[in-house]
Short mmCIF file of C-alpha atoms and ligand atoms in Angstrom, two decimals:
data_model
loop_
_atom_site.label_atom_id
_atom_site.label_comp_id
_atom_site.label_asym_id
_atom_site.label_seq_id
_atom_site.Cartn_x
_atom_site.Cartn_y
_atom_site.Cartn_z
CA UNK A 1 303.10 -100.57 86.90
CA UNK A 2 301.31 -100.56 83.81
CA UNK A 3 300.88 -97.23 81.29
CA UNK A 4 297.16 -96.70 80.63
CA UNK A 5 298.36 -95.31 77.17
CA UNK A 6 295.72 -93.08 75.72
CA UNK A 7 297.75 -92.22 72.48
CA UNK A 8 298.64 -95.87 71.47
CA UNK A 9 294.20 -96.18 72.08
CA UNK A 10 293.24 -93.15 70.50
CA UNK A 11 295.63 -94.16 67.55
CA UNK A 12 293.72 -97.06 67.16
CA UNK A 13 290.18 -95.55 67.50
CA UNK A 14 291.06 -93.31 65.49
CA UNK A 15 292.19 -95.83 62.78
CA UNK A 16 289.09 -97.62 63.44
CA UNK A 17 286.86 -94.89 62.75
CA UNK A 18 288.76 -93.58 59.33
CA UNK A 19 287.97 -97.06 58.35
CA UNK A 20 284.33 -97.24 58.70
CA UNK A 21 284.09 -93.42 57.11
CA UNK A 22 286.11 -94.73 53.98
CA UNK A 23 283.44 -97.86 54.24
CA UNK A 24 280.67 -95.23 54.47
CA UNK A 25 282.22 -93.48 51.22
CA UNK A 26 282.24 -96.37 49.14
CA UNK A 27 278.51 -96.83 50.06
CA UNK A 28 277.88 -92.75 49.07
CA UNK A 29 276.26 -92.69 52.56
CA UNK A 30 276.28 -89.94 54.97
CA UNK A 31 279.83 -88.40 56.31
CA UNK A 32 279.31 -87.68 59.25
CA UNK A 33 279.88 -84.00 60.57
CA UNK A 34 280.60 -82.49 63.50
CA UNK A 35 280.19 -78.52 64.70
CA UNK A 36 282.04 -76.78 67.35
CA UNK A 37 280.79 -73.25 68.59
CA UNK A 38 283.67 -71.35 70.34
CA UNK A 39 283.10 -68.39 72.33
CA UNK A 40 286.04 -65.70 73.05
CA UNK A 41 289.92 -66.32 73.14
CA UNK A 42 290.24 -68.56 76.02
CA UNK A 43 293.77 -70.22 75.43
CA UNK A 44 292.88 -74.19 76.84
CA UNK A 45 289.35 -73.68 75.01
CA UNK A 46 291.21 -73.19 71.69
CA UNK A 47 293.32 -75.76 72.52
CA UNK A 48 290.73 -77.96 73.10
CA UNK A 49 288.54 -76.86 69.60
CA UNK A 50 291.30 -76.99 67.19
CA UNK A 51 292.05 -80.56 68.57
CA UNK A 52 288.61 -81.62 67.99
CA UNK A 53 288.76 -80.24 64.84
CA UNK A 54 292.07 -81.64 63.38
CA UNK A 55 291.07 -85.10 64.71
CA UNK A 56 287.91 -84.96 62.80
CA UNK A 57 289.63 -84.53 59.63
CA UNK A 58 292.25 -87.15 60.72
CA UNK A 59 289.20 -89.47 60.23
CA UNK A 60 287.07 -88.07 57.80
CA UNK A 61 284.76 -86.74 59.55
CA UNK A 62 282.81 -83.11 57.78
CA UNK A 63 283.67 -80.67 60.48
CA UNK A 64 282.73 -76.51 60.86
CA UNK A 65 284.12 -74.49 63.32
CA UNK A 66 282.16 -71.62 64.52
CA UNK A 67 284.23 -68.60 66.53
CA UNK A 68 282.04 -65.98 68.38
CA UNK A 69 283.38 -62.78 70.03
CA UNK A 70 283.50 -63.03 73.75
CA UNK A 71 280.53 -60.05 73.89
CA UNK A 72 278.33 -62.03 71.79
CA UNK A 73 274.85 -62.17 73.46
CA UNK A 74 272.94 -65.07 75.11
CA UNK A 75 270.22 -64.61 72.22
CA UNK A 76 272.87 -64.63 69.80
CA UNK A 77 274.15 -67.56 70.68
CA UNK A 78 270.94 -69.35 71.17
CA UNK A 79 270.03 -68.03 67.58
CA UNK A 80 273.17 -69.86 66.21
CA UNK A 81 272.41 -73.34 68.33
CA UNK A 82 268.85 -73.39 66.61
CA UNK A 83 269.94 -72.90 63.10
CA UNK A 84 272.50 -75.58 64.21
CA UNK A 85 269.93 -77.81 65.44
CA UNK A 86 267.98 -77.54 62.22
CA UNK A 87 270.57 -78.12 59.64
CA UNK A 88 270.47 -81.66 58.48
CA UNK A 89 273.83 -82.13 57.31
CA UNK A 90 275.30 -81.38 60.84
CA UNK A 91 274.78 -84.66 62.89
CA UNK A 92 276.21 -83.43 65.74
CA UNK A 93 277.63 -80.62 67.35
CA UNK A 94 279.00 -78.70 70.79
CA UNK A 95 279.33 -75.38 72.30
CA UNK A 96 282.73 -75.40 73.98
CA UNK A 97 282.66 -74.78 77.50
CA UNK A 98 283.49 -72.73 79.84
CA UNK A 99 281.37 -69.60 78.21
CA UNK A 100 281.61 -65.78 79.22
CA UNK A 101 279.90 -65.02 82.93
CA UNK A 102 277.48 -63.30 81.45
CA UNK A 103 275.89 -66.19 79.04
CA UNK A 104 274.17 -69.24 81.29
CA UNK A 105 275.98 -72.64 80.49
CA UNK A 106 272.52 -74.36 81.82
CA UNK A 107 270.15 -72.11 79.25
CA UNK A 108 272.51 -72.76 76.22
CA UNK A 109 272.90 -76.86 77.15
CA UNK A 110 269.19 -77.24 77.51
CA UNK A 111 268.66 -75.66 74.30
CA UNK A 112 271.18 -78.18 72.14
CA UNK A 113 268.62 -80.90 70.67
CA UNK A 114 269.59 -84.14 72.13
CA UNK A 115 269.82 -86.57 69.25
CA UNK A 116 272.54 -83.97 68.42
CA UNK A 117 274.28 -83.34 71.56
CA UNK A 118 277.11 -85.46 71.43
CA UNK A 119 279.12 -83.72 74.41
CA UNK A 120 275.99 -86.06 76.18
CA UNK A 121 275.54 -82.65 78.80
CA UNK A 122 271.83 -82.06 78.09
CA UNK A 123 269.71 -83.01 80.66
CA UNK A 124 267.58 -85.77 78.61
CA UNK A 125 270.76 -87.29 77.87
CA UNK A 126 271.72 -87.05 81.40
CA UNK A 127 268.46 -88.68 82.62
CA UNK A 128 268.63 -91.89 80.00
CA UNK A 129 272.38 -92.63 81.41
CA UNK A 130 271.08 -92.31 85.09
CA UNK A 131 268.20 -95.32 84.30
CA UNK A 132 271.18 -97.10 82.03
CA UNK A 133 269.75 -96.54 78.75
CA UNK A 134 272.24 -96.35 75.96
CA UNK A 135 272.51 -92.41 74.84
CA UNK A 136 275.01 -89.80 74.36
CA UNK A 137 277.76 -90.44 76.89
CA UNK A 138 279.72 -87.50 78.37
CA UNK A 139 282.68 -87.67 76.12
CA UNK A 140 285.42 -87.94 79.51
CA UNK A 141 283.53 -90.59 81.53
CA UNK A 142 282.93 -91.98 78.62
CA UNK A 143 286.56 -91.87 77.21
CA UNK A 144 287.55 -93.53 80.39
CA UNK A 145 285.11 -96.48 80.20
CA UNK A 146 286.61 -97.55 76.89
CA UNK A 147 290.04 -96.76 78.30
CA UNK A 148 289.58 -99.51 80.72
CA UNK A 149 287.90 -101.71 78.54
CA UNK A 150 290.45 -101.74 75.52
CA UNK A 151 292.71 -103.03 78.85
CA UNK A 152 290.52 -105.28 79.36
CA UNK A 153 290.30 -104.02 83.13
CA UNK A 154 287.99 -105.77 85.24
CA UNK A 155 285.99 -104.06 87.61
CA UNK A 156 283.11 -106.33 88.69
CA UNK A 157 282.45 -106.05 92.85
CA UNK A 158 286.04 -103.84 92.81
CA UNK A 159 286.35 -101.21 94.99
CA UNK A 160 285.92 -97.83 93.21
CA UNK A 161 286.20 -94.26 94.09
CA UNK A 162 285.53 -91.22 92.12
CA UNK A 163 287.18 -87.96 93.05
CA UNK A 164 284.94 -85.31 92.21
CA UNK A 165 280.83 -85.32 91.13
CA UNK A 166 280.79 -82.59 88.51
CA UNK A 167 277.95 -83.03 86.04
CA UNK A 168 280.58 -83.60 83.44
CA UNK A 169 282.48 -86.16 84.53
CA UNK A 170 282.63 -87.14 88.39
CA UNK A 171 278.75 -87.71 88.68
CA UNK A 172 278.58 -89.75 84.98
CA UNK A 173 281.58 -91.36 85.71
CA UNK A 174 280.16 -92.52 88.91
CA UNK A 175 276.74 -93.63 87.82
CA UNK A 176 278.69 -95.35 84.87
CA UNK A 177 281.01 -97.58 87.14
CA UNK A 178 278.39 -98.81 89.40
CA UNK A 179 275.58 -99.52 86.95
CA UNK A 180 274.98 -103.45 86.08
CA UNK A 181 276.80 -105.04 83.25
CA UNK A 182 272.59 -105.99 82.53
CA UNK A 183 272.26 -102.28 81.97
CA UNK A 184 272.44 -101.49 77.85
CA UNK A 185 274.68 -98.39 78.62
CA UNK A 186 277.21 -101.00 79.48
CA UNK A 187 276.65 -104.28 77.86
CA UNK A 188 275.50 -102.31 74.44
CA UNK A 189 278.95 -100.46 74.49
CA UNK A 190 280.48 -103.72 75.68
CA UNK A 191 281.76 -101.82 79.08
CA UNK A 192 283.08 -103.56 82.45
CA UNK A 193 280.74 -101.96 85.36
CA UNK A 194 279.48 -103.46 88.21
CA UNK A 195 281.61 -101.60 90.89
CA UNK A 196 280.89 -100.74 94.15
CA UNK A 197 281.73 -96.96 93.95
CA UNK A 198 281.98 -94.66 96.44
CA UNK A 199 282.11 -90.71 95.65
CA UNK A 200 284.12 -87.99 97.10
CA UNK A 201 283.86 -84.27 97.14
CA UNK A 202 285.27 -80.99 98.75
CA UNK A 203 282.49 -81.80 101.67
CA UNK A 204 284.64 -85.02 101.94
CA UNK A 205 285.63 -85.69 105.49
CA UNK A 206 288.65 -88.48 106.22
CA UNK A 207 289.43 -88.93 102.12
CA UNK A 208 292.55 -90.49 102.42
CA UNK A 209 291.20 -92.86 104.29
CA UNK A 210 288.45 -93.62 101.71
CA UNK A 211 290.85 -93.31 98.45
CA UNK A 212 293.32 -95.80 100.34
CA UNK A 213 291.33 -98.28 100.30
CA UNK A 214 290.42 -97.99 96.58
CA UNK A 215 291.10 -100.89 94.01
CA UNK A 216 290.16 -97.89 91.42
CA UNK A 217 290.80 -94.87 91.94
CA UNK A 218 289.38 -92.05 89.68
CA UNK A 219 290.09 -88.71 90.18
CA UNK A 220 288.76 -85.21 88.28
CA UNK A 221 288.81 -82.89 91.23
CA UNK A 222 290.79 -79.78 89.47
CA UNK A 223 293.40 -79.59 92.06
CA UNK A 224 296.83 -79.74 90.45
CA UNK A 225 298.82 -82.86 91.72
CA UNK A 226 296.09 -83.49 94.50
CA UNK A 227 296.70 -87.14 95.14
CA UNK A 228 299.75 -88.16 96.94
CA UNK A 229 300.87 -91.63 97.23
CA UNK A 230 299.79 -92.06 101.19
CA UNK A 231 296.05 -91.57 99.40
CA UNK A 232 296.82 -94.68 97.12
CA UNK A 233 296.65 -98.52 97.90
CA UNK A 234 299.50 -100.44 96.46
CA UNK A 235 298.40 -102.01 93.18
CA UNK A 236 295.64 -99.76 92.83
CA UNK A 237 294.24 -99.04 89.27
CA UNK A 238 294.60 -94.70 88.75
CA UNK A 239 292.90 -92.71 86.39
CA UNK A 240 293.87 -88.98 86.43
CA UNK A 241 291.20 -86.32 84.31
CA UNK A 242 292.61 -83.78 85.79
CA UNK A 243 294.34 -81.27 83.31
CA UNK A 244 296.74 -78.25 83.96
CA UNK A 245 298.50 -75.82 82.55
CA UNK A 246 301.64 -74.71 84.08
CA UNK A 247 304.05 -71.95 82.65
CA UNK A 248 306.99 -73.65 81.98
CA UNK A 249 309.61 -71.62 79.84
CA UNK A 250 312.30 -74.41 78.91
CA UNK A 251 309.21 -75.62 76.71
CA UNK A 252 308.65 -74.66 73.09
CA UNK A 253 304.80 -74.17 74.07
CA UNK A 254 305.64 -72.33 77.17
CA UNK A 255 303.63 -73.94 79.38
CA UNK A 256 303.50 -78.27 80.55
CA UNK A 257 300.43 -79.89 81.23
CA UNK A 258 300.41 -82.04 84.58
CA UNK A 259 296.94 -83.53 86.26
CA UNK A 260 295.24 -83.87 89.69
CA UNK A 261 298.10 -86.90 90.83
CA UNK A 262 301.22 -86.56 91.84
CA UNK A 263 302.00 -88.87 88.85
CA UNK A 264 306.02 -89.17 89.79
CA UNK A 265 305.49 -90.91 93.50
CA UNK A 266 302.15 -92.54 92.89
CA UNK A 267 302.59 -94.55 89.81
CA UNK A 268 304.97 -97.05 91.41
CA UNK A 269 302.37 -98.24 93.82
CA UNK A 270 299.73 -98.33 90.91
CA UNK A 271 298.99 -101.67 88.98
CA UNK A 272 298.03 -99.24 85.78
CA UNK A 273 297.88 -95.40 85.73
CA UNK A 274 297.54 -92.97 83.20
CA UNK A 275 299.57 -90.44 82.36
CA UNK A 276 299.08 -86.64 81.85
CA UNK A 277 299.28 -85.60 79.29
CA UNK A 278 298.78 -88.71 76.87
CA UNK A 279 296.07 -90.43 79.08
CA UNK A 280 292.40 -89.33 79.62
CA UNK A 281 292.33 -86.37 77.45
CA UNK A 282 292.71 -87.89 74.48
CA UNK A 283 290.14 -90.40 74.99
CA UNK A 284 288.15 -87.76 75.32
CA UNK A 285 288.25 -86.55 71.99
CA UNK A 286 287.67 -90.24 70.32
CA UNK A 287 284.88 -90.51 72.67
CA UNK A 288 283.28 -86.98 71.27
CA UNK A 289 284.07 -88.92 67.32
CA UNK A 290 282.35 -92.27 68.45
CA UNK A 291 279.30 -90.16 69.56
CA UNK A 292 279.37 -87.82 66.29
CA UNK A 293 279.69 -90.94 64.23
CA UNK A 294 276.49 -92.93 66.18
CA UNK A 295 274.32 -89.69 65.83
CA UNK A 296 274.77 -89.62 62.10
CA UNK A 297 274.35 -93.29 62.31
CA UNK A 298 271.06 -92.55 64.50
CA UNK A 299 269.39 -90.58 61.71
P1 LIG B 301 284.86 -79.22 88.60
O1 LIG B 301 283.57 -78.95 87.92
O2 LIG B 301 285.64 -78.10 89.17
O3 LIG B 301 284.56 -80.28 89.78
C1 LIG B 301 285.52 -80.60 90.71
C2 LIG B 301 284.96 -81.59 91.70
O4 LIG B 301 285.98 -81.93 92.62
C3 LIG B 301 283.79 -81.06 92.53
O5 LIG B 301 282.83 -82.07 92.71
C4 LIG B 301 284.44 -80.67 93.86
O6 LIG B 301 283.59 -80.84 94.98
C5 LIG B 301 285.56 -81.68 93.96
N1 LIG B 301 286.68 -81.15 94.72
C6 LIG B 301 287.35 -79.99 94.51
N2 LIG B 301 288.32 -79.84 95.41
C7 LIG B 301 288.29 -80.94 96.20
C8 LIG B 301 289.04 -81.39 97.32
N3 LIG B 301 290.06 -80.66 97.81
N4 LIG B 301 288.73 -82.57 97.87
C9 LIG B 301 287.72 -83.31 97.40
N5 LIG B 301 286.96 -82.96 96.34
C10 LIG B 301 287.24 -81.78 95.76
O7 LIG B 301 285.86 -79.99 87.67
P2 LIG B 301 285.61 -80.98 86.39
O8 LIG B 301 285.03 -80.21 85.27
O9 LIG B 301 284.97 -82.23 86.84
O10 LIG B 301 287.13 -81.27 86.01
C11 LIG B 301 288.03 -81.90 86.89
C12 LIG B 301 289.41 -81.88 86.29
O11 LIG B 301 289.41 -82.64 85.08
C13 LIG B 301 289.96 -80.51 85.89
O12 LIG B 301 291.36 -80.51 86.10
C14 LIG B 301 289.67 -80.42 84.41
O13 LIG B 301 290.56 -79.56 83.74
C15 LIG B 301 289.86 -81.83 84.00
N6 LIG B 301 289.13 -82.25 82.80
C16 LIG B 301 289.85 -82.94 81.88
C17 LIG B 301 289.20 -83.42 80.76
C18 LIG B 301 290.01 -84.21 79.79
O14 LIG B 301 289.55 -84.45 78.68
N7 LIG B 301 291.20 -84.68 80.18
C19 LIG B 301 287.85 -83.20 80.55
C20 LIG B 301 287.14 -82.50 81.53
C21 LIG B 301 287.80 -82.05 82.67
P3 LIG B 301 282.23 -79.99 95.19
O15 LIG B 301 281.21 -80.64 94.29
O16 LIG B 301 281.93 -80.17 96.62
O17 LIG B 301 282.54 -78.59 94.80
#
């Protein structure tokens, strides 16, 4: 069993990208910049902002960080995305997600332009992915396609299943593994695809049976420790998005993070497998950087 190490990657993405802003400061070009709209005191959401944040300093990278009340109004916040749409310095930006019940994720999403939507959730974005057309990836899917091509992982005519079909990562993540390495999503972003990819969901009937047979096995279904060993082939290839927070007092934080596999019994039957925390997640975040730095590239 191999570690799909996403620290040892993102170290070097990250590395890669100070690089080319230190190039792009020599030249006097463009820095590129990167918003991030945060709505009320959700503890994972923060989390999740001030990481993006710190990282885009790490690199170079302009960033602003815009905190809203939780109360804060559906115009409001549409008000904000427009003035955010218009300012030319900001090449990019994203409104972190989940939002209060009474603001629509769908109305705010459709309303971020898409040359600067680098989460890659509006619907344009969405569309030029699903006919292979290089855009705005969503950032996990995305994260995990240069995962397994820093390996070096193979997937051509494998076996691949996808555990979950949210519009943030199961369904791209699906429609990324299966497209043709012809596609210029893929062979643009110099990607492995070509798998023959199978997707499960809670409507799911006989899944073990399905994820057993697996050569890859991704899984971002949102149930903590989900996948058991009897639901893995030996020598399979596991990714884990799933992320979890559970209150743990002997830690300094107070809480450990585990994901949707039982990572303890199924990564000795795995060829590679990531881990949680240190695997997907922080792909993620270079894969948010890679799309800020292409859409100030873009302009
Ligand atoms: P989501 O929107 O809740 O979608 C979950 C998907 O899993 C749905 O398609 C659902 O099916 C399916 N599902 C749920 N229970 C199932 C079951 N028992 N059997 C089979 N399928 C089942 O979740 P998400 O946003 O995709 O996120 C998934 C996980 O990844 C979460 O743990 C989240 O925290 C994590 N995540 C991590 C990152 C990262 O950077 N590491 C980024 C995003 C998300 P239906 O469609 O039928 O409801």
């Amino acid at each position: 069993m191999q570690l799909l190490d996403g620290k040892l990657l993102s170290d070097e993405i990250l590395s890669e990208l100070k690089t080319e802003v230190d190039n792009i400061r020599q030249k006097n070009g463009k820095i590129p910049h990167l918003a991030a709209v945060l709505v009320g005191e959700d503890g994972a959401s923060i989390t999740y902002v001030n990481s993006k944040v710190k990282n885009c300093e790490k690199v170079g990278f302009k960033s602003s960080l815009i905190k809203k009340d939780a109360t804060i109004t559906e115009e409001e916040l549409l008000e904000i995305i427009q003035k955010l749409n218009q300012d030319t310095d900001i090449d990019g930006f994203i409104v972190q997600l989940p939002l209060p019940k009474h603001i629509s994720e769908k109305v705010i999403t459709d309303a971020i332009s898409p040359d600067k939507d680098v989460d890659g959730f509006h619907p344009f974005n969405v569309g030029k992915l699903a006919l292979g057309l290089d855009t705005y990836v969503s950032a996990t899917p995305n994260g995990v396609m240069e995962m397994l091509k820093r390996y070096k992982i193979q997937t051509e005519g494998k076996n691949c299943v996808v555990l979950g079909r949210s519009n943030i990562v199961g369904s791209p993540m699906s429609m990324l593994m299966s497209k043709s390495s012809r596609s210029e999503v893929i062979s643009k972003n110099g990607y492995s695809a070509d798998a023959t990819v199978t997707v499960c969901h809670s409507k799911t009937k006989n899944l073990q049976e399905i994820t057993s047979k697996a050569d890859i096995l991704i899984v971002a279904i949102g149930q903590q420790e989900f996948v058991t060993a009897d639901m893995v082939k030996e020598g399979a290839i596991v990714v884990d998005v799933g992320l979890h927070r559970l209150i743990d007092e002997t830690k300094k934080s107070g809480y450990r993070l585990v994901g949707d596999v039982k990572f303890d019994e199924v990564a000795p039957k795995t060829s590679y497998i990531t881990p949680v925390p240190g695997g997907v997640g922080l792909m993620t975040i270079c894969s948010l950087l890679m799309n800020t730095l292409k859409a100030s590239k873009n302009k």
